[in-house]
Short mmCIF file of C-alpha atoms in Angstrom, two decimals:
data_model
loop_
_atom_site.label_atom_id
_atom_site.label_comp_id
_atom_site.label_asym_id
_atom_site.label_seq_id
_atom_site.Cartn_x
_atom_site.Cartn_y
_atom_site.Cartn_z
CA MET A 1 1.29 97.29 -85.01
CA ARG A 2 4.88 96.19 -85.57
CA GLY A 3 6.28 96.76 -89.06
CA LEU A 4 8.24 94.18 -90.99
CA SER A 5 11.84 93.67 -89.98
CA VAL A 6 14.66 94.03 -92.49
CA ALA A 7 14.95 90.26 -92.82
CA GLU A 8 11.19 89.88 -93.21
CA ARG A 9 11.11 92.52 -95.97
CA VAL A 10 13.87 90.67 -97.81
CA SER A 11 12.04 87.40 -97.27
CA SER A 12 8.72 88.82 -98.47
CA ALA A 13 10.30 89.84 -101.73
CA SER A 14 11.93 86.43 -102.04
CA ALA A 15 8.71 84.60 -101.21
CA ALA A 16 6.88 86.61 -103.85
CA MET A 17 9.06 85.01 -106.51
CA THR A 18 7.44 82.24 -108.45
CA SER A 19 7.72 78.85 -106.77
CA HIS A 20 7.62 77.10 -110.15
CA GLY A 21 10.47 74.63 -110.33
CA LEU A 22 11.29 74.84 -106.62
CA GLN A 23 11.99 71.47 -105.08
CA PHE A 24 12.78 72.74 -101.59
CA ARG A 25 11.30 75.68 -99.67
CA ILE A 26 13.20 76.25 -96.45
CA LEU A 27 11.90 78.45 -93.64
CA ALA A 28 14.40 80.00 -91.19
CA MET A 29 12.37 80.74 -88.06
CA GLY A 30 13.56 82.58 -84.96
CA ALA A 31 14.37 85.87 -83.27
CA SER A 32 17.34 88.25 -83.64
CA LEU A 33 19.91 85.52 -84.28
CA THR A 34 17.78 84.44 -87.24
CA GLU A 35 17.17 88.00 -88.38
CA GLY A 36 20.93 88.50 -88.29
CA LEU A 37 21.08 91.53 -85.99
CA THR A 38 24.63 92.90 -85.84
CA ARG A 39 26.63 96.13 -85.41
CA GLY A 40 24.61 96.98 -82.35
CA GLY A 41 21.35 96.70 -84.27
CA SER A 42 22.35 99.07 -87.09
CA ALA A 43 22.72 96.26 -89.62
CA PHE A 44 21.38 92.79 -90.40
CA HIS A 45 23.15 89.79 -91.89
CA PRO A 46 20.86 86.75 -91.56
CA TYR A 47 22.51 83.35 -91.74
CA SER A 48 20.09 82.52 -94.54
CA LEU A 49 22.21 84.59 -96.96
CA ARG A 50 25.16 82.25 -96.57
CA LEU A 51 22.89 79.21 -96.44
CA GLN A 52 21.32 80.15 -99.78
CA ALA A 53 24.80 80.53 -101.27
CA LEU A 54 25.76 77.08 -99.96
CA LEU A 55 22.64 75.58 -101.52
CA ASP A 56 23.33 77.28 -104.85
CA THR A 57 26.94 76.09 -104.86
CA ALA A 58 25.84 72.55 -104.06
CA GLY A 59 23.71 72.45 -107.21
CA TYR A 60 20.35 73.56 -105.83
CA GLU A 61 20.27 76.97 -107.49
CA GLY A 62 16.74 77.56 -108.78
CA ARG A 63 15.51 74.48 -106.91
CA ALA A 64 15.89 75.57 -103.29
CA GLN A 65 14.82 78.82 -101.64
CA VAL A 66 15.46 79.98 -98.08
CA VAL A 67 12.81 82.28 -96.59
CA THR A 68 13.85 84.22 -93.48
CA ALA A 69 11.33 84.78 -90.70
CA GLY A 70 13.49 86.33 -87.99
CA ARG A 71 11.99 88.84 -85.56
CA SER A 72 14.33 90.51 -83.08
CA GLY A 73 13.25 90.47 -79.45
CA GLU A 74 10.65 87.75 -79.92
CA PHE A 75 9.94 85.12 -77.27
CA VAL A 76 9.07 81.50 -77.95
CA LEU A 77 6.29 81.91 -75.38
CA PRO A 78 3.84 82.87 -76.60
CA THR A 79 4.38 84.70 -79.88
CA MET A 80 6.92 82.72 -81.91
CA GLY A 81 4.89 79.53 -81.86
CA ASP A 82 1.75 81.38 -82.91
CA ARG A 83 3.63 83.20 -85.68
CA LEU A 84 5.02 79.94 -87.06
CA ALA A 85 1.52 78.44 -87.09
CA ARG A 86 0.26 81.43 -89.12
CA ILE A 87 3.17 81.22 -91.57
CA LEU A 88 2.59 77.51 -92.15
CA GLU A 89 -1.16 78.03 -92.53
CA GLU A 90 -0.60 80.75 -95.11
CA ALA A 91 1.87 78.59 -97.02
CA ARG A 92 -0.65 75.75 -97.13
CA ALA A 93 -3.41 78.08 -98.30
CA ASN A 94 -1.15 79.37 -101.10
CA ASN A 95 0.05 75.87 -102.02
CA THR A 96 3.64 76.90 -101.26
CA LEU A 97 4.43 74.33 -98.60
CA TYR A 98 7.75 74.36 -96.78
CA THR A 99 9.85 71.23 -97.06
CA HIS A 100 12.17 72.19 -94.19
CA VAL A 101 11.81 74.44 -91.15
CA LEU A 102 14.90 75.63 -89.28
CA ILE A 103 14.08 76.71 -85.72
CA HIS A 104 16.20 78.70 -83.29
CA GLY A 105 14.56 80.30 -80.28
CA GLY A 106 14.55 80.61 -76.53
CA THR A 107 17.42 82.98 -75.75
CA ASN A 108 15.08 85.86 -74.94
CA ASP A 109 12.88 83.58 -72.84
CA ALA A 110 15.84 82.22 -70.88
CA GLY A 111 17.16 85.73 -70.30
CA SER A 112 13.80 86.83 -68.91
CA GLY A 113 13.73 84.06 -66.31
CA ALA A 114 11.31 81.69 -68.01
CA GLU A 115 11.47 78.06 -66.92
CA PRO A 116 13.49 75.93 -69.39
CA LYS A 117 10.80 73.21 -69.29
CA LEU A 118 8.17 75.71 -70.42
CA ILE A 119 10.40 77.05 -73.19
CA MET A 120 11.05 73.48 -74.33
CA ALA A 121 7.32 72.82 -74.44
CA GLY A 122 6.92 75.84 -76.72
CA LEU A 123 9.71 74.65 -79.00
CA ALA A 124 8.25 71.12 -79.05
CA ARG A 125 4.95 72.57 -80.23
CA MET A 126 6.78 74.32 -83.08
CA TYR A 127 8.58 71.13 -84.09
CA LYS A 128 5.29 69.23 -84.11
CA ASP A 129 3.51 71.94 -86.11
CA ALA A 130 6.27 71.85 -88.73
CA HIS A 131 6.06 68.06 -88.85
CA LYS A 132 2.28 68.20 -89.36
CA HIS A 133 2.92 70.65 -92.19
CA GLY A 134 5.00 67.91 -93.83
CA ALA A 135 8.38 69.59 -93.25
CA LYS A 136 11.61 68.21 -91.93
CA VAL A 137 12.96 70.15 -88.97
CA VAL A 138 16.40 71.42 -88.03
CA SER A 139 16.50 72.38 -84.35
CA MET A 140 19.34 74.43 -82.91
CA THR A 141 20.67 74.74 -79.40
CA LEU A 142 21.22 78.16 -77.85
CA LEU A 143 24.59 79.84 -78.05
CA GLY A 144 24.46 81.14 -74.52
CA TYR A 145 26.44 84.34 -73.93
CA HIS A 146 29.84 85.60 -74.97
CA GLN A 147 30.74 87.08 -71.59
CA ARG A 148 31.63 84.36 -69.10
CA GLU A 149 30.02 86.16 -66.15
CA THR A 150 26.67 86.17 -67.95
CA ASN A 151 27.12 82.64 -69.19
CA ASP A 152 27.80 81.47 -65.63
CA GLY A 153 24.79 83.38 -64.24
CA PRO A 154 21.08 82.48 -64.12
CA ALA A 155 20.42 83.26 -67.81
CA GLY A 156 23.40 81.19 -68.97
CA LYS A 157 22.41 78.29 -66.73
CA ALA A 158 18.87 78.44 -68.14
CA CYS A 159 20.31 78.22 -71.66
CA THR A 160 22.42 75.23 -70.66
CA GLU A 161 19.43 73.44 -69.16
CA LEU A 162 17.28 74.21 -72.20
CA ASN A 163 20.00 72.82 -74.45
CA ARG A 164 20.03 69.62 -72.39
CA LEU A 165 16.26 69.31 -72.68
CA LEU A 166 16.38 70.01 -76.40
CA ALA A 167 19.03 67.37 -77.04
CA GLU A 168 17.02 64.88 -74.98
CA PHE A 169 13.82 65.69 -76.85
CA VAL A 170 15.45 65.21 -80.23
CA LYS A 171 17.07 61.96 -79.10
CA GLN A 172 13.67 60.62 -78.08
CA ASN A 173 11.52 62.10 -80.87
CA GLY A 174 13.85 63.04 -83.69
CA GLN A 175 13.22 60.04 -85.89
CA ALA A 176 9.44 60.16 -85.50
CA LEU A 177 9.22 63.91 -86.12
CA GLY A 178 11.96 64.20 -88.74
CA ILE A 179 14.22 66.40 -86.58
CA LYS A 180 17.97 66.84 -86.64
CA CYS A 181 19.70 68.95 -83.99
CA VAL A 182 22.66 71.25 -84.59
CA ASP A 183 24.54 72.47 -81.53
CA LEU A 184 25.60 75.96 -82.55
CA GLY A 185 27.60 76.49 -79.39
CA ALA A 186 29.94 73.69 -80.41
CA GLY A 187 31.48 75.95 -83.03
CA LEU A 188 30.55 79.40 -81.78
CA SER A 189 30.62 79.46 -77.98
CA PRO A 190 33.98 79.89 -76.22
CA HIS A 191 32.62 78.42 -72.99
CA ARG A 192 31.23 74.95 -73.48
CA GLN A 193 31.37 71.57 -75.17
CA SER A 194 28.59 70.10 -77.25
CA PRO A 195 25.80 67.97 -75.68
CA VAL A 196 24.96 66.77 -79.19
CA GLN A 197 27.26 64.13 -80.58
CA GLY A 198 28.89 64.81 -83.91
CA THR A 199 28.53 68.59 -83.95
CA GLN A 200 31.78 69.69 -82.29
CA LEU A 201 33.72 71.79 -84.77
CA ALA A 202 37.14 73.34 -84.37
CA CYS A 203 37.14 77.12 -84.52
CA THR A 204 39.87 79.69 -84.02
CA ASN A 205 39.33 83.30 -82.96
CA VAL A 206 35.80 82.58 -81.76
CA SER A 207 35.55 86.04 -80.21
CA ASP A 208 35.81 87.59 -83.68
CA LEU A 209 32.48 85.96 -84.50
CA TRP A 210 30.62 87.83 -81.74
CA ASP A 211 29.26 91.37 -82.08
CA ASP A 212 28.09 91.70 -78.47
CA ASN A 213 27.10 89.46 -75.57
CA ILE A 214 24.31 87.77 -77.56
CA HIS A 215 24.63 88.54 -81.27
CA LEU A 216 27.13 87.64 -83.96
CA THR A 217 29.15 89.45 -86.58
CA ALA A 218 28.53 88.78 -90.28
CA PRO A 219 31.26 86.08 -90.27
CA GLY A 220 29.60 84.61 -87.18
CA TYR A 221 26.25 84.31 -88.94
CA ASP A 222 28.01 82.81 -91.95
CA ARG A 223 29.57 80.29 -89.60
CA MET A 224 26.11 79.55 -88.21
CA ALA A 225 24.89 78.76 -91.73
CA GLU A 226 27.84 76.47 -92.38
CA MET A 227 27.13 74.53 -89.20
CA ILE A 228 23.46 74.14 -90.16
CA TRP A 229 24.44 72.99 -93.63
CA GLU A 230 27.18 70.57 -92.60
CA GLY A 231 25.49 69.38 -89.41
CA ALA A 232 22.03 68.67 -90.73
CA LEU A 233 20.51 70.23 -93.84
CA LYS A 234 22.89 68.74 -96.41
CA GLU A 235 21.78 65.25 -95.39
CA MET A 236 18.09 66.15 -95.29
CA LEU A 237 17.60 67.24 -98.91
#
């Protein structure tokens, strides 16, 4: 049986805190880019750390809590969707409902050759489960890859197609399901423009934000949090 990741251990301690007085409970759901894997896997710096600081600075200290549920190496199909369902069920049973769910997933699936349409179906299920839970949803496009040769290969093309499908899904269903989409690649990828209007951000020294071909440095994860905050969450509270 797999043990808890670093981010999950931190989150478990945070979740154990009393929810009295909390107005917003925010779940960060995903794989290694949510867990904050960096320094070749020897350290973790989840974007939720910076996001919590942004919330506190904005006046939500003591009223908003970010819970990290990142699991490195996880695939949307089939495990991430099932894991989210269990987390939401447990929260409901404990009367600690999440008000917002932030979802980033699909990079591992795309890299393994999974069909983008199938990955999108798995993500759509997660969005719908979060909506049924009563939460607003922040969806995120995939970053793709730092190395151009990978980004231009089959895995990178699968990420690009999945991003197109995701943007299309949110355009068609976002209002009904309470979803906003943040295109992370708009401020983090050196290779592409944003398919999501309004999320293109200027960024210098983008390469300094990448730890390897897939993962980010601590400043990169902080940047990720800032994009989530400015691009969606700030307007959803």
